[in-house]
XYZ file of C-alpha atoms in Angstrom:
706
model
C 5.233 24.618 15.912
C 6.401 28.268 16.238
C 5.990 30.407 13.143
C 9.650 31.389 13.019
C 10.620 27.737 12.597
C 8.144 27.323 9.789
C 9.447 30.430 8.069
C 12.951 29.008 8.239
C 11.670 25.790 6.717
C 9.991 27.699 3.926
C 13.172 29.677 3.329
C 15.112 26.408 3.238
C 12.687 24.914 0.733
C 12.881 28.046 -1.415
C 16.658 27.734 -1.760
C 16.688 24.158 -3.022
C 18.417 23.490 -6.371
C 15.206 22.827 -8.249
C 14.114 26.467 -7.973
C 16.986 27.659 -10.126
C 15.963 25.413 -13.040
C 12.191 25.802 -12.840
C 12.060 27.080 -16.442
C 13.280 23.664 -17.636
C 9.741 22.345 -17.191
C 7.660 25.403 -18.096
C 7.154 24.460 -21.747
C 5.012 21.485 -20.720
C 2.441 23.684 -18.992
C -0.565 24.839 -21.086
C -0.763 28.533 -21.853
C -4.257 29.038 -20.443
C -6.171 27.986 -17.333
C -7.793 25.760 -16.253
C -4.818 23.406 -16.355
C -6.271 20.677 -14.125
C -9.402 18.503 -14.253
C -11.410 19.985 -17.165
C -8.763 21.860 -19.133
C -9.266 25.035 -21.124
C -11.058 24.217 -24.365
C -12.401 20.902 -23.080
C -15.607 22.082 -21.409
C -17.988 21.122 -24.200
C -16.387 17.707 -24.582
C -16.712 17.128 -20.820
C -20.372 18.170 -20.887
C -21.054 15.693 -23.665
C -19.157 12.947 -21.825
C -21.260 13.563 -18.697
C -24.648 13.887 -20.376
C -24.686 11.541 -23.364
C -21.325 9.774 -23.209
C -19.675 7.057 -21.113
C -19.709 9.227 -18.001
C -23.467 9.948 -18.013
C -24.494 7.391 -15.379
C -21.627 8.281 -13.044
C -22.317 11.996 -13.354
C -26.056 11.535 -12.778
C -25.331 9.671 -9.537
C -22.862 12.336 -8.449
C -25.246 15.212 -9.102
C -28.183 13.327 -7.613
C -26.320 12.747 -4.342
C -25.199 16.368 -4.300
C -28.773 17.583 -4.703
C -30.204 15.178 -2.140
C -27.581 15.242 0.604
C -25.064 18.032 0.383
C -26.201 21.105 -1.522
C -27.864 22.550 1.582
C -25.239 21.232 3.982
C -24.078 24.019 6.329
C -20.381 24.657 6.323
C -18.868 22.986 9.410
C -17.265 24.734 12.350
C -13.480 24.708 12.075
C -12.097 21.558 13.725
C -10.207 21.907 16.999
C -7.125 20.153 18.300
C -7.240 16.978 20.390
C -3.864 16.959 22.148
C -0.393 15.826 21.182
C -0.477 14.943 17.442
C 2.661 12.772 17.556
C 1.719 9.288 16.238
C 3.630 7.579 19.041
C 1.452 9.415 21.583
C -1.839 8.566 19.882
C -4.306 6.576 21.955
C -7.363 4.761 20.650
C -9.654 7.665 21.584
C -7.266 10.190 20.052
C -7.203 8.126 16.866
C -10.979 8.552 16.651
C -10.654 12.340 16.970
C -7.746 12.423 14.535
C -9.875 10.600 11.961
C -12.882 12.813 12.650
C -10.925 15.897 11.547
C -9.944 14.102 8.354
C -13.573 13.160 7.774
C -14.711 16.787 7.910
C -12.048 17.759 5.404
C -12.884 14.837 3.134
C -16.537 15.826 3.006
C -16.151 19.546 2.322
C -13.467 19.117 -0.337
C -15.438 16.418 -2.163
C -18.628 18.484 -2.069
C -16.757 21.486 -3.450
C -15.308 19.306 -6.205
C -18.695 17.796 -7.125
C -20.321 21.234 -7.073
C -17.756 22.743 -9.443
C -18.090 19.854 -11.895
C -21.891 20.030 -11.718
C -21.737 23.731 -12.526
C -19.441 23.084 -15.495
C -21.855 20.503 -16.899
C -25.199 22.176 -16.117
C -24.383 25.869 -15.746
C -26.733 26.056 -12.746
C -25.767 28.804 -10.314
C -26.620 26.790 -7.188
C -23.656 24.515 -7.823
C -21.281 27.393 -8.398
C -22.524 29.032 -5.202
C -21.781 25.902 -3.177
C -18.262 25.563 -4.522
C -17.553 29.241 -3.862
C -18.959 29.013 -0.345
C -16.654 26.154 0.585
C -13.568 27.755 -0.926
C -14.161 31.071 0.828
C -15.119 29.569 4.180
C -12.250 27.069 4.326
C -9.866 29.900 3.491
C -10.663 31.350 6.902
C -9.244 28.327 8.696
C -6.114 28.667 10.810
C -2.580 27.347 10.942
C 0.016 26.616 13.650
C -2.334 25.670 16.514
C -1.035 25.983 20.054
C -2.430 22.571 20.966
C -0.733 22.556 24.368
C -3.117 25.272 25.539
C -6.176 23.048 24.980
C -8.754 22.603 22.235
C -7.977 25.333 19.725
C -8.653 25.863 16.029
C -6.023 25.025 13.427
C -6.342 21.233 13.483
C -6.149 21.008 9.668
C -2.607 22.356 9.534
C -0.223 19.865 7.915
C 2.034 20.086 10.952
C -0.827 18.998 13.193
C -2.928 16.561 11.127
C -1.285 15.901 7.803
C -4.115 13.623 6.656
C -6.656 16.409 7.181
C -4.494 18.847 5.236
C -4.063 16.229 2.518
C -7.819 15.964 1.998
C -8.113 19.731 1.553
C -5.014 20.537 -0.443
C -5.319 17.787 -3.042
C -8.733 19.138 -4.130
C -9.484 22.754 -3.237
C -6.870 24.433 -5.493
C -8.196 22.311 -8.377
C -11.735 23.492 -7.612
C -10.463 27.063 -7.669
C -8.795 26.379 -11.020
C -12.211 25.531 -12.509
C -14.081 28.573 -11.199
C -11.437 31.282 -10.614
C -13.135 33.742 -12.988
C -16.268 33.704 -10.832
C -14.612 35.391 -7.833
C -14.246 39.102 -7.184
C -10.714 40.457 -6.665
C -11.381 40.685 -2.924
C -12.572 37.061 -2.787
C -9.572 35.917 -4.801
C -7.264 37.622 -2.337
C -8.824 35.763 0.592
C -8.462 32.438 -1.162
C -4.991 32.993 -2.563
C -3.588 34.351 0.708
C -4.748 31.139 2.365
C -3.486 28.952 -0.482
C -0.107 30.655 -0.408
C 0.355 29.887 3.285
C -1.055 26.373 3.087
C 1.033 25.603 0.016
C 4.251 26.949 1.491
C 3.702 24.983 4.660
C 2.885 21.884 2.654
C 6.048 21.982 0.545
C 8.234 22.865 3.535
C 6.772 20.002 5.591
C 7.136 17.523 2.737
C 10.780 18.417 2.266
C 11.562 18.555 5.966
C 9.762 15.322 6.910
C 10.444 13.388 3.716
C 13.822 14.679 2.567
C 12.350 14.661 -0.934
C 15.212 16.419 -2.683
C 17.588 13.635 -1.506
C 15.402 10.699 -2.516
C 16.620 8.298 -5.180
C 14.625 5.726 -7.110
C 14.274 2.261 -5.546
C 16.140 3.221 -2.376
C 15.461 4.134 1.245
C 18.937 5.505 1.890
C 17.529 9.012 2.227
C 15.654 9.836 5.405
C 12.331 9.502 3.628
C 8.861 9.036 5.074
C 5.706 7.484 3.639
C 3.326 10.452 3.835
C 5.571 13.105 2.259
C 6.141 10.834 -0.738
C 2.391 10.248 -0.986
C 1.790 14.013 -0.912
C 3.971 14.744 -3.933
C 1.201 14.381 -6.568
C -0.885 17.122 -4.984
C 2.200 19.340 -4.949
C 2.408 19.122 -8.726
C -1.349 19.375 -9.272
C -1.764 22.444 -7.052
C 1.159 23.991 -8.900
C -0.682 23.594 -12.196
C -3.904 24.891 -10.671
C -2.273 28.021 -9.223
C 0.206 28.650 -12.050
C -1.112 32.128 -12.849
C -1.863 33.120 -9.274
C 1.151 32.375 -7.082
C 4.807 32.735 -8.109
C 5.598 29.866 -5.731
C 3.484 27.557 -7.846
C 6.155 27.397 -10.538
C 8.700 26.318 -7.958
C 6.309 23.633 -6.695
C 5.825 22.434 -10.268
C 9.544 21.965 -10.855
C 9.880 20.239 -7.476
C 7.167 17.723 -8.335
C 7.976 17.228 -12.006
C 11.639 16.517 -11.338
C 10.659 14.097 -8.573
C 8.543 12.025 -10.949
C 10.978 12.247 -13.824
C 14.173 11.460 -11.941
C 13.408 10.032 -8.490
C 10.113 8.162 -8.374
C 9.570 5.692 -6.859
C 11.720 5.346 -3.764
C 9.537 2.354 -2.808
C 10.212 0.412 -6.001
C 11.997 0.283 -9.318
C 11.752 -0.962 -12.873
C 10.060 -4.234 -11.866
C 7.093 -2.277 -10.484
C 7.298 -3.485 -6.877
C 6.313 -1.458 -3.839
C 8.467 -1.938 -0.739
C 5.717 -0.998 1.722
C 3.499 -3.863 0.543
C 0.346 -4.338 -1.460
C -1.987 -2.196 0.649
C 0.332 0.780 0.293
C 0.886 -0.052 -3.367
C -2.596 1.439 -3.681
C -0.823 4.747 -3.111
C 0.144 4.506 -6.772
C -3.436 5.615 -7.483
C -2.500 8.985 -6.004
C 0.743 9.168 -7.957
C -1.178 8.140 -11.062
C -3.263 11.315 -10.652
C -0.133 13.272 -11.547
C 0.442 11.006 -14.548
C -3.161 11.627 -15.598
C -2.573 15.368 -15.387
C 0.459 14.927 -17.643
C -1.651 12.819 -19.993
C -4.279 15.565 -20.127
C -1.785 18.315 -20.952
C -0.133 16.164 -23.622
C 3.179 15.342 -21.967
C 4.593 12.313 -23.823
C 6.346 11.192 -20.614
C 3.059 10.243 -18.907
C 2.995 6.584 -17.776
C 6.042 5.701 -19.893
C 8.669 4.586 -17.352
C 9.292 0.881 -16.681
C 7.831 1.368 -13.199
C 4.480 2.516 -14.575
C 4.398 -0.261 -17.142
C 5.111 -2.968 -14.551
C 3.453 -1.604 -11.418
C 0.074 -3.273 -12.157
C 1.864 -6.633 -12.128
C 2.567 -6.175 -8.428
C -1.167 -6.594 -7.868
C -1.688 -9.283 -10.496
C 0.928 -11.562 -8.946
C 0.328 -10.798 -5.270
C -3.366 -9.990 -4.772
C -6.153 -12.528 -5.161
C -9.856 -11.678 -5.582
C -10.657 -13.235 -2.191
C -9.660 -11.874 1.206
C -6.218 -13.016 2.316
C -3.189 -11.692 4.134
C -0.233 -10.024 2.489
C 3.084 -8.543 3.552
C 3.100 -5.119 5.210
C 0.444 -3.018 6.908
C -3.168 -3.505 5.891
C -6.156 -1.670 7.357
C -8.941 -4.087 6.375
C -8.718 -6.222 9.535
C -5.383 -7.498 8.282
C -6.670 -8.726 4.907
C -6.501 -7.566 1.343
C -8.189 -8.490 -1.919
C -8.861 -7.333 -5.459
C -11.141 -4.491 -4.435
C -13.443 -2.594 -6.802
C -11.137 0.421 -6.597
C -8.235 -1.747 -7.797
C -10.369 -3.169 -10.596
C -11.305 0.361 -11.680
C -7.681 1.419 -11.665
C -6.606 -1.662 -13.614
C -9.182 -0.904 -16.303
C -7.824 2.624 -16.491
C -4.191 1.575 -16.932
C -5.329 -1.106 -19.374
C -6.793 1.687 -21.492
C -3.827 4.032 -21.061
C -1.218 1.369 -21.822
C -3.359 -0.783 -24.138
C -2.669 -3.851 -22.013
C -5.251 -6.633 -22.147
C -3.761 -8.495 -19.168
C -4.637 -5.592 -16.897
C -8.227 -5.703 -18.100
C -8.416 -9.473 -17.554
C -7.248 -9.037 -13.979
C -9.857 -6.332 -13.362
C -12.541 -8.733 -14.558
C -11.597 -11.201 -11.790
C -13.032 -8.839 -9.178
C -15.792 -10.539 -7.153
C -16.035 -7.911 -4.417
C -19.675 -6.793 -4.406
C -19.021 -3.321 -3.050
C -19.954 -0.475 -5.383
C -17.344 0.417 -7.961
C -15.904 3.831 -7.033
C -16.939 5.454 -10.293
C -20.558 4.584 -9.400
C -20.462 5.737 -5.782
C -21.431 9.334 -6.312
C -21.013 11.030 -2.942
C -21.274 7.926 -0.781
C -18.752 7.409 2.033
C -17.041 10.732 1.487
C -15.384 10.894 4.860
C -12.730 8.223 4.230
C -12.819 7.795 0.467
C -10.149 8.951 -1.919
C -9.885 9.093 -4.817
C -13.556 10.035 -5.054
C -16.072 9.196 -7.759
C -15.622 12.714 -9.159
C -11.903 12.120 -9.555
C -12.556 8.847 -11.358
C -15.039 10.662 -13.595
C -12.407 13.210 -14.622
C -9.718 10.547 -14.929
C -11.877 8.402 -17.189
C -12.726 11.438 -19.290
C -9.034 12.160 -19.789
C -8.436 8.615 -21.065
C -11.738 8.244 -22.927
C -10.178 8.780 -26.371
C -8.306 5.492 -25.935
C -10.290 2.253 -26.415
C -10.444 -0.378 -23.715
C -8.370 -3.246 -25.137
C -9.742 -6.791 -25.261
C -8.834 -8.950 -22.278
C -5.936 -11.350 -22.669
C -5.738 -14.527 -20.541
C -3.451 -14.194 -17.553
C -2.334 -17.759 -18.240
C -0.245 -16.303 -21.063
C 1.955 -14.578 -18.475
C 4.731 -16.468 -16.680
C 3.180 -18.105 -13.591
C 6.002 -16.857 -11.364
C 7.652 -13.494 -10.914
C 10.592 -12.148 -8.950
C 10.229 -8.469 -8.105
C 13.945 -7.832 -7.825
C 13.441 -4.205 -6.845
C 11.722 -5.069 -3.538
C 12.811 -8.651 -2.854
C 9.457 -10.401 -3.341
C 8.914 -13.701 -5.143
C 5.385 -14.709 -6.162
C 4.662 -18.255 -7.316
C 1.433 -19.582 -8.840
C 0.050 -22.865 -10.055
C -2.873 -21.291 -11.925
C -2.394 -17.556 -12.352
C -5.738 -15.964 -13.198
C -7.819 -18.909 -11.871
C -8.089 -18.153 -8.140
C -10.195 -21.183 -7.194
C -7.573 -23.517 -8.710
C -4.473 -21.571 -7.730
C -1.780 -22.424 -5.203
C -0.165 -19.075 -4.470
C 3.059 -18.678 -2.487
C 4.647 -15.333 -1.678
C 8.179 -15.198 -0.309
C 9.990 -12.105 0.858
C 13.570 -11.142 1.651
C 13.750 -7.433 1.052
C 16.374 -4.675 0.948
C 13.661 -2.385 2.365
C 14.092 -3.905 5.815
C 11.234 -3.426 8.267
C 11.066 0.312 7.569
C 7.896 2.410 7.213
C 4.846 0.163 6.620
C 6.955 -2.979 6.229
C 7.310 -5.550 8.999
C 10.200 -7.560 10.425
C 9.463 -10.428 8.034
C 12.561 -11.292 6.004
C 12.519 -14.908 4.750
C 8.870 -15.340 5.704
C 6.235 -16.809 3.422
C 2.474 -16.714 2.893
C 0.556 -19.568 1.298
C -2.934 -19.222 -0.177
C -4.650 -22.070 -1.990
C -7.924 -22.821 -3.715
C -9.613 -19.597 -2.712
C -8.430 -18.936 0.852
C -5.451 -18.121 3.004
C -3.806 -21.028 4.831
C -0.355 -20.059 6.142
C -1.019 -16.406 6.921
C 0.743 -13.224 7.911
C -0.813 -12.519 11.322
C -1.041 -8.755 10.936
C -3.979 -6.778 12.271
C -3.679 -2.992 12.425
C -6.497 -1.179 14.211
C -4.744 2.166 14.017
C -1.156 3.053 13.273
C 1.188 2.268 16.165
C -1.520 0.768 18.370
C -0.111 -1.551 21.053
C -1.147 -4.604 19.032
C 0.285 -3.147 15.826
C 3.598 -2.174 17.413
C 4.145 -5.198 19.634
C 2.705 -8.006 17.501
C 1.941 -7.121 13.887
C 5.286 -5.505 13.116
C 7.265 -8.227 14.871
C 8.802 -11.404 13.455
C 6.858 -13.519 15.940
C 3.667 -12.870 13.944
C 5.178 -14.270 10.699
C 5.841 -17.681 9.187
C 9.501 -17.252 10.037
C 12.160 -18.103 12.658
C 13.244 -16.808 16.069
C 16.673 -17.156 17.637
C 16.588 -17.389 21.426
C 13.070 -16.008 21.251
C 14.065 -12.921 19.261
C 13.367 -12.107 15.648
C 14.356 -9.115 13.526
C 14.267 -5.497 14.612
C 11.030 -3.758 13.701
C 10.970 -0.351 12.001
C 14.597 -0.675 10.973
C 16.340 0.045 7.683
C 19.116 -2.289 8.845
C 16.863 -5.356 9.214
C 17.268 -6.277 5.567
C 17.030 -9.437 3.552
C 18.205 -10.394 0.099
C 16.913 -12.820 -2.526
C 20.167 -14.520 -3.420
C 18.712 -17.031 -5.849
C 15.773 -17.265 -8.221
C 15.926 -20.170 -10.671
C 13.183 -21.691 -12.804
C 13.603 -25.308 -13.906
C 11.398 -27.755 -15.782
C 9.684 -28.985 -12.609
C 10.586 -26.395 -10.018
C 11.164 -22.817 -9.023
C 13.982 -22.421 -6.511
C 14.450 -19.223 -4.571
C 16.638 -18.505 -1.575
C 16.502 -15.607 0.864
C 19.309 -14.449 3.126
C 18.052 -12.781 6.318
C 21.361 -12.845 8.200
C 21.550 -9.061 8.526
C 17.966 -8.864 9.737
C 18.544 -11.349 12.564
C 21.819 -9.684 13.538
C 19.860 -6.560 14.513
C 18.426 -8.324 17.595
C 21.397 -10.438 18.705
C 24.778 -9.757 20.337
C 27.336 -8.641 17.811
C 28.945 -11.559 16.038
C 26.503 -14.221 17.229
C 24.499 -14.684 14.019
C 26.659 -15.999 11.200
C 24.037 -17.180 8.732
C 20.251 -17.342 8.389
C 18.948 -18.492 5.011
C 15.751 -20.083 3.742
C 15.473 -21.985 0.481
C 11.994 -22.348 -0.997
C 11.387 -24.859 -3.780
C 7.987 -24.904 -5.517
C 7.746 -28.360 -7.083
C 5.468 -29.186 -10.017
C 3.453 -26.084 -9.131
C 1.907 -28.394 -6.530
C 3.761 -28.170 -3.228
C 6.616 -26.437 -1.412
C 9.808 -27.582 0.248
C 11.600 -25.230 2.651
C 15.148 -25.529 3.918
C 16.139 -23.288 6.826
C 19.821 -23.013 7.713
C 21.042 -21.158 10.780
C 24.654 -20.837 11.935
C 25.531 -19.169 15.248
C 28.841 -18.316 16.903
C 27.545 -19.566 20.258
C 24.719 -22.014 20.977
C 21.178 -20.697 20.791
C 17.652 -22.042 20.588
C 15.671 -21.934 17.357
C 11.929 -21.379 17.004
C 9.998 -22.287 13.844
C 6.700 -20.390 13.453
C 3.441 -20.997 11.574
C 0.178 -18.999 11.685
C -3.379 -19.693 10.522
C -6.798 -18.078 10.675
C -8.369 -21.114 12.406
C -7.900 -24.808 13.103
C -4.146 -25.248 13.418
C -2.975 -28.457 15.097
C 0.407 -30.023 15.840
C 1.174 -33.743 16.124
C 4.492 -34.230 17.917
C 4.546 -37.946 17.176
C 4.723 -37.327 13.439
C 6.239 -33.795 13.501
C 3.330 -32.669 11.400
C 1.257 -29.473 11.496
C -2.202 -29.258 9.966
C -4.281 -26.218 9.024
C -7.918 -26.865 8.100
C -9.702 -24.115 6.234
C -13.189 -23.903 4.777
C -12.114 -24.630 1.209
C -8.639 -26.078 1.574
C -6.123 -27.502 4.011
C -2.371 -27.453 4.509
C -0.175 -30.204 5.885
C 3.334 -29.243 7.010
C 5.883 -31.991 7.640
C 8.929 -30.863 9.666
C 12.205 -32.790 9.287
C 15.120 -31.748 11.490
C 17.298 -34.709 12.492
C 18.724 -34.358 15.981
C 16.377 -31.537 16.987
C 13.703 -32.060 19.620
C 10.851 -29.575 19.765
C 8.759 -27.990 22.467
C 5.496 -27.100 20.815
C 2.974 -24.403 21.667
C -0.305 -23.825 19.870
C -2.393 -20.886 20.989
C -5.317 -18.814 19.756
C -4.369 -15.815 21.868
C -2.367 -12.721 20.983
C 0.182 -11.635 23.608
C -1.065 -8.090 22.993
C -4.819 -8.126 22.308
C -6.608 -6.260 19.556
C -8.180 -2.990 20.739
C -11.662 -3.998 22.013
C -13.425 -1.278 20.011
C -12.246 -2.933 16.823
C -12.598 -6.548 17.915
C -16.247 -5.998 18.881
C -17.118 -4.069 15.726
C -17.698 -0.747 17.479
C -15.303 0.814 14.987
C -16.340 -0.111 11.468
C -16.607 1.208 7.928
C -17.212 0.130 4.346
C -13.519 -0.676 3.980
C -13.741 -3.282 6.773
C -14.843 -6.403 4.927
C -12.475 -8.616 6.918
C -13.351 -9.829 10.420
C -11.393 -9.440 13.624
C -10.925 -12.726 15.441
C -8.295 -14.616 17.364
C -5.959 -16.480 15.044
C -3.892 -19.573 15.738
C -0.153 -19.669 16.194
C 2.290 -22.582 16.309
C 5.732 -22.195 17.869
C 8.230 -25.052 17.740
C 11.201 -24.235 19.949
C 14.254 -26.481 20.028
C 14.647 -28.184 23.403
C 18.405 -27.761 23.322
C 20.668 -24.947 22.179
C 22.995 -25.521 19.230
C 25.365 -23.603 16.985
C 23.814 -24.771 13.724
C 20.436 -25.931 12.476
C 19.049 -27.301 9.250
C 15.275 -27.645 9.205
C 13.375 -29.029 6.220
C 9.641 -28.521 5.798
C 7.244 -29.904 3.211
C 4.044 -27.865 2.686
C 1.249 -29.764 0.950
C -1.981 -27.847 0.249
C -5.105 -29.630 -0.938
C -8.762 -28.962 -1.583
C -11.333 -29.709 1.089
C -8.912 -31.557 3.337
C -10.314 -32.614 6.703
C -7.392 -34.676 7.991
C -3.623 -34.382 7.515
C -2.403 -35.567 4.138
C -0.553 -38.890 3.871
C 2.779 -37.145 3.549
C 6.164 -38.595 4.456
C 9.583 -36.999 4.085
C 13.077 -37.837 5.262
C 16.667 -38.607 4.347
C 17.755 -41.550 2.215
C 21.335 -41.938 0.970
C 22.112 -38.222 1.310
C 19.002 -36.994 -0.517
C 15.715 -35.579 0.762
C 12.918 -37.925 -0.266
C 9.267 -36.904 -0.306
C 6.543 -39.533 -0.488
C 3.682 -37.474 -1.847
C 0.005 -37.946 -0.957
C -0.754 -38.355 -4.680
C 1.336 -41.548 -4.791
C 4.430 -40.069 -6.410
C 7.896 -39.885 -4.868
C 10.344 -37.023 -5.351
C 14.036 -37.060 -4.499
C 15.534 -33.634 -3.914
C 19.235 -32.872 -3.610
C 19.963 -29.284 -2.671
C 23.417 -27.798 -2.167
C 24.504 -24.204 -1.816
C 24.556 -23.653 -5.572
C 22.820 -26.602 -7.224
C 19.530 -28.461 -7.241
C 18.587 -31.882 -8.507
C 14.999 -33.121 -8.546
C 14.035 -36.554 -9.747
């Protein structure tokens, strides 16, 4: 991008309203540096924490890895460009090069961070020398690469590779904050000239790409973007780190502080939801770093909003310890679980908020990967936050005791996240091997950002594994498979109308949870996805698309799909599984057989004949490098494989449909359950495999179960 455009962007950013009121937030900032990581006056306490206190083992691992692997590491050659950086133009090979630049930045910034902390604790000059070397050398790197002319330096510019910039900017100013007094005036000038330009470009890009000053809490009305929002914590932290050195830093501070006080989070609200899904909910770890900085400097506002108090519940209710699918983009071969990094974070917020439920959830973690606090300098290339960051974070909160765990069974078994349109239902919250877990979504966030076109879809996990899944691999962002399958309605447990679903990557493809009622024997929720389906149909054709979901006795699910069209159309009902999905047209029954559990689905749609298709092929295959394991990493604990997909398409077109489905999960099932359902005297009657019979009457605004 030409420099004159960037200067205009910087000028634009510098005239925003928050600059004029920067002094409103100055009183919060400590009088003396360092103001980040190990604050002024806290050095001796940090040394004790890292040598004889709770942080001793983690620090010993960190310093040991630094000594063994990185202290003599030569500083790398500045990365070069790899072609058009636009995500839509990124090929599989370009994605590898794009990540490689990030990896270089992740390594050097983490080594600089570990070196500075090791110097603070030990006082050994070799660690200080390493941190200084990295700061001075990286300050020689370039901006605004002319990538059209070939492979040129400047590939860490935020306008070229924002993830590479992110890995530098979120750490290096904080390293400088710890060791600033060890530089000569000439060295400081080199570093601060570079920081000034990188910081200006960072804030200008964030505002330009993310429209940050227009963002409002729990809303995507502004033209926001995922990465700029994620980059806001480092904007505030670098402002604290450079408070005495750059006048711009005080403007950055006001920009970030006001964002967190008045606007955060655009992806969720008071219920603690995250519109982009559970995998991107992990981005709260980054935002929590800003809260930790506030905690360290004594700001009473740290972690006090309803969002921060409820955000951990979004994991508790939606993420199991075992691998399973979830709504939205996930990078772990389409699966997610209670990872060690989540467990670490939950222990931290348990301590900060004195919440025993958060600790109990952390203790459910069965993932055998190393806890991040114990990793030292392992897997630096892709890892953030790093072990050093967790060390500092835990030190900040160490004055607060870890509360005793409280049983998750004390919490309500069901929760409606009204802010993002998710409903999570459990039969045994906190006991994963006994739990039937249903997640239902009809969201005002549409299919925007890292969300998919999945309004009114559901996911069903039971007894330790996923059964009715979200078929959602993502090898790299915007890969052909990701764009043409994962984001699309056809990969969900949802409906199609004349073969079309909901528009992907659309703010207009919204849903709405219109009902959430809890009775003595049931939870009844209803999603309205009419607007979402209208995005892919001729104007006026779609009149109504709703799905009722009734969770009965915390044992099984009944769905009712209603579709009304202005002109006749064909309806498709979709179901997806990891393996072993079969359809029996004689009984209108689908069966999914897992390793630990099974799911029988009985379809009842009087007057509708179905054409059925079961396939284990994707219409757009997974990139071979990923499917074969050529591309791998510690984060990839899931496996790439062909999944199974059932499509029931109505043989004839009609203007209205009502389709009932009974979903019966059970342990260790090898054959379809003895399930029968149908209409008797105007009521829906379910003959259950356990010998009981339920009669369900469901109208638009009432339910009767007997």
